[in-house]
Short mmCIF file of C-alpha atoms in Angstrom, two decimals:
data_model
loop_
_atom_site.label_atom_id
_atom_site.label_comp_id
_atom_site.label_asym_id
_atom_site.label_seq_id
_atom_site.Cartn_x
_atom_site.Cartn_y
_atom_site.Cartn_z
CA UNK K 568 158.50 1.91 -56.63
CA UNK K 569 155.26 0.87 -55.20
CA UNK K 570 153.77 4.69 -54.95
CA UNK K 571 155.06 5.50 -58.21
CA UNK K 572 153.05 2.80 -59.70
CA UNK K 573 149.82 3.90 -58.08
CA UNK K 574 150.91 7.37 -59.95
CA UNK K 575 150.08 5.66 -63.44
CA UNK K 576 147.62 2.95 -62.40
CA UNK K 577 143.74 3.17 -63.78
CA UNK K 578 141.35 4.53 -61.24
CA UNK K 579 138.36 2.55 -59.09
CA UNK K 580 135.77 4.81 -61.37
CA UNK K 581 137.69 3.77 -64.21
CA UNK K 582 137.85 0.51 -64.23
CA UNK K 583 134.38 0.34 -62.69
CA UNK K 584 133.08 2.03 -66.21
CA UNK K 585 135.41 -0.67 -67.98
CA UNK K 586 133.93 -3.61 -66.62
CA UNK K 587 130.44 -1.98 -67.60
CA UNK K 588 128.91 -3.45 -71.06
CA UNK K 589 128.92 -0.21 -73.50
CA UNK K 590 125.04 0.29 -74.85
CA UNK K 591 124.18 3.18 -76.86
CA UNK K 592 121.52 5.69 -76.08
CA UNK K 593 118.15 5.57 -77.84
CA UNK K 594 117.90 8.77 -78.92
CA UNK K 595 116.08 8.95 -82.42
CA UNK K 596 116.96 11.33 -85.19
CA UNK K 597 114.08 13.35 -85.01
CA UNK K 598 114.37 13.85 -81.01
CA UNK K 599 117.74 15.26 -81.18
CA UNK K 600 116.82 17.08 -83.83
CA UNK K 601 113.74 18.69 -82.00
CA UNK K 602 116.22 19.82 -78.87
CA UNK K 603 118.47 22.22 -81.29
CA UNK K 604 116.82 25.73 -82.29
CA UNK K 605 115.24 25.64 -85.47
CA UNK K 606 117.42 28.74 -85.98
CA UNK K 607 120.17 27.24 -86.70
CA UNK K 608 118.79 25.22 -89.21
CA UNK K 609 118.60 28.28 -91.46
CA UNK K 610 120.83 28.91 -94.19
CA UNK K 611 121.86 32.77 -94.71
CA UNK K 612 123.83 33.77 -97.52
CA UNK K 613 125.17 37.33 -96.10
CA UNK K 614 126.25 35.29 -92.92
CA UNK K 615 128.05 32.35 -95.01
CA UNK K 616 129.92 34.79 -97.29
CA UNK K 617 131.34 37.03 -94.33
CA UNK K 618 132.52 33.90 -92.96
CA UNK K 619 134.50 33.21 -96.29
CA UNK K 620 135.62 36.81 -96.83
CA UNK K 621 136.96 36.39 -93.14
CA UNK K 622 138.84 33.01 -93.44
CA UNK K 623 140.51 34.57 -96.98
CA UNK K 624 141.34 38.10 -94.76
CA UNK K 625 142.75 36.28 -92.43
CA UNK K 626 145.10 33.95 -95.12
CA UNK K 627 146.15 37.23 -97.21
CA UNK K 628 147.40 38.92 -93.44
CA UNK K 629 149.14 35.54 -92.44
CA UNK K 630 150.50 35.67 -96.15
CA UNK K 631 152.07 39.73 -95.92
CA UNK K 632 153.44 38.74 -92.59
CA UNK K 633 154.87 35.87 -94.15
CA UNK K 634 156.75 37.94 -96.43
CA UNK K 635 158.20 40.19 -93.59
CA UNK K 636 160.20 36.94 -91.60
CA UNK K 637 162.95 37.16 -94.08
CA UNK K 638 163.38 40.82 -94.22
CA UNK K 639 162.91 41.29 -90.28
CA UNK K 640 165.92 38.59 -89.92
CA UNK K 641 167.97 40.55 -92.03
CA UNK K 642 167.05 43.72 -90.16
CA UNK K 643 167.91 42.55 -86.77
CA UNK K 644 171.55 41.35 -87.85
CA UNK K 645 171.93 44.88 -89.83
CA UNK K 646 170.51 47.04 -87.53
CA UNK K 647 170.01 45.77 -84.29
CA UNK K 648 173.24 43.45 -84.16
CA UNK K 649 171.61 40.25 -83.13
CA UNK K 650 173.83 37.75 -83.85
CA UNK K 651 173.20 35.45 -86.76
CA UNK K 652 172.38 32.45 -84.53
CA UNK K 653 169.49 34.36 -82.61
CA UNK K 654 168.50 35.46 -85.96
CA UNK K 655 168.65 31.79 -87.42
CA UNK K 656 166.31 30.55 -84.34
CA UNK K 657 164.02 33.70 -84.68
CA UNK K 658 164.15 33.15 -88.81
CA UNK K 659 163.01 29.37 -88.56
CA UNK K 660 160.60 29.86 -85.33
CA UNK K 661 158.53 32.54 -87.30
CA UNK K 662 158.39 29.91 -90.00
CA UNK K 663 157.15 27.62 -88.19
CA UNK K 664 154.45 29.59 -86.50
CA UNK K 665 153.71 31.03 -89.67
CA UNK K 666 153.13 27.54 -91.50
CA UNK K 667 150.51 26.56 -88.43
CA UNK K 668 148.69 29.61 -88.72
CA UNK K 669 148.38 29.41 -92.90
CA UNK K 670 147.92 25.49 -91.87
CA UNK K 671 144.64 26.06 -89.99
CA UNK K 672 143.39 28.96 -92.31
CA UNK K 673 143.35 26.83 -95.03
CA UNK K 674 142.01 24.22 -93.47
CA UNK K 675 139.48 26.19 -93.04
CA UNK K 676 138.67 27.23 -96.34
CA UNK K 677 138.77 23.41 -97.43
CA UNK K 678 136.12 22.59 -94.71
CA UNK K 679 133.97 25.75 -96.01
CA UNK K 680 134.12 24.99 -99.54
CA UNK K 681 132.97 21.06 -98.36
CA UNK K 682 130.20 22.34 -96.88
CA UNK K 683 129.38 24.50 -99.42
CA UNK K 684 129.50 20.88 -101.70
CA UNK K 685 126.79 20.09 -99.41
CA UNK K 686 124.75 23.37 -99.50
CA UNK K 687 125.30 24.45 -96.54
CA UNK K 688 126.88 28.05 -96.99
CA UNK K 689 123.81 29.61 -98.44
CA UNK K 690 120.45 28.42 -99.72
CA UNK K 691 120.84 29.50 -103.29
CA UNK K 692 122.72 26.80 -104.93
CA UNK K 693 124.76 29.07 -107.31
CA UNK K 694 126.53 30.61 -104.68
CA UNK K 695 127.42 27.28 -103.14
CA UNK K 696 128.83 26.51 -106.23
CA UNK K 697 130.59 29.25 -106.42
CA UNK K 698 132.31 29.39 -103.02
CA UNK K 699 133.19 25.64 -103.11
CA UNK K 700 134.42 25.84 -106.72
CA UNK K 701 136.23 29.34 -105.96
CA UNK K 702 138.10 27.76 -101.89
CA UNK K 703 138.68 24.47 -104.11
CA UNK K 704 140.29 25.81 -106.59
CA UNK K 705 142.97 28.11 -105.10
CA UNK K 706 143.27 25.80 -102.26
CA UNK K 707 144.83 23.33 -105.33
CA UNK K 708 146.38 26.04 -106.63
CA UNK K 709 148.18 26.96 -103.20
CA UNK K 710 149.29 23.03 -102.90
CA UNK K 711 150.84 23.06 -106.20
CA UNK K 712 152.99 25.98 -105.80
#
């Protein structure tokens, strides 16, 4: 009982780093600012747009392969003989992966059309507008369906 305890019990650096008062690091704004290329500070329309037209790709493919989980199922008890209960775990499993994947690529769009809230998808404020209005929108339009 005594080794499987050790198993789960904190280690010496561990507690060590416990004991040890927490301070912050004094690191100003402007100093961590001056370490990151002023590169990526720039704002580049052509860039931010491909980025959206790629997250919205991405959702319409997940979306037509969506479609297909039903019809596959049907196919494999038709043609292929599966039975119905392989076809019932295979029906609910591609569901599931298919919900994730549309999960994430939507997330994605809301976090783009935040940031373009903020200005941060291009530097002319129109097309900021327009993204976050346009991701907003049919994200709210997805959730009410």
């Amino acid at each position: 009982m005594d080794t499987l305890y050790r198993v789960f019990a904190d280690s010496p650096e561990y507690l060590a780093r416990k004991n040890t008062p927490f301070s912050p690091t004094k690191v100003t704004h402007s100093e961590l600012r001056a370490v990151i290329p002023q590169a990526l500070f720039e704002k580049n329309t052509l860039k931010g747009l491909l980025y959206v037209a790629r997250d919205v790709i991405c959702a319409v493919l997940v979306y037509k392969l969506g479609v297909l989980i039903d019809p596959t199922t049907a196919l494999l008890i038709s043609r292929f003989g599966v039975s119905p209960l392989i076809s019932i775990v295979f029906k609910w499993t591609s569901w599931a992966v298919y919900w994730y994947c549309q999960s994430v690529i939507l997330a994605g769009w809301w976090c783009m059309a935040h940031e373009a809230g903020h200005g941060n998808i291009s530097p002319h404020e129109w097309v900021n507008h327009l993204v976050g209005f346009s991701l907003h929108t049919v994200g709210l339009l997805l959730d009410a369906v």
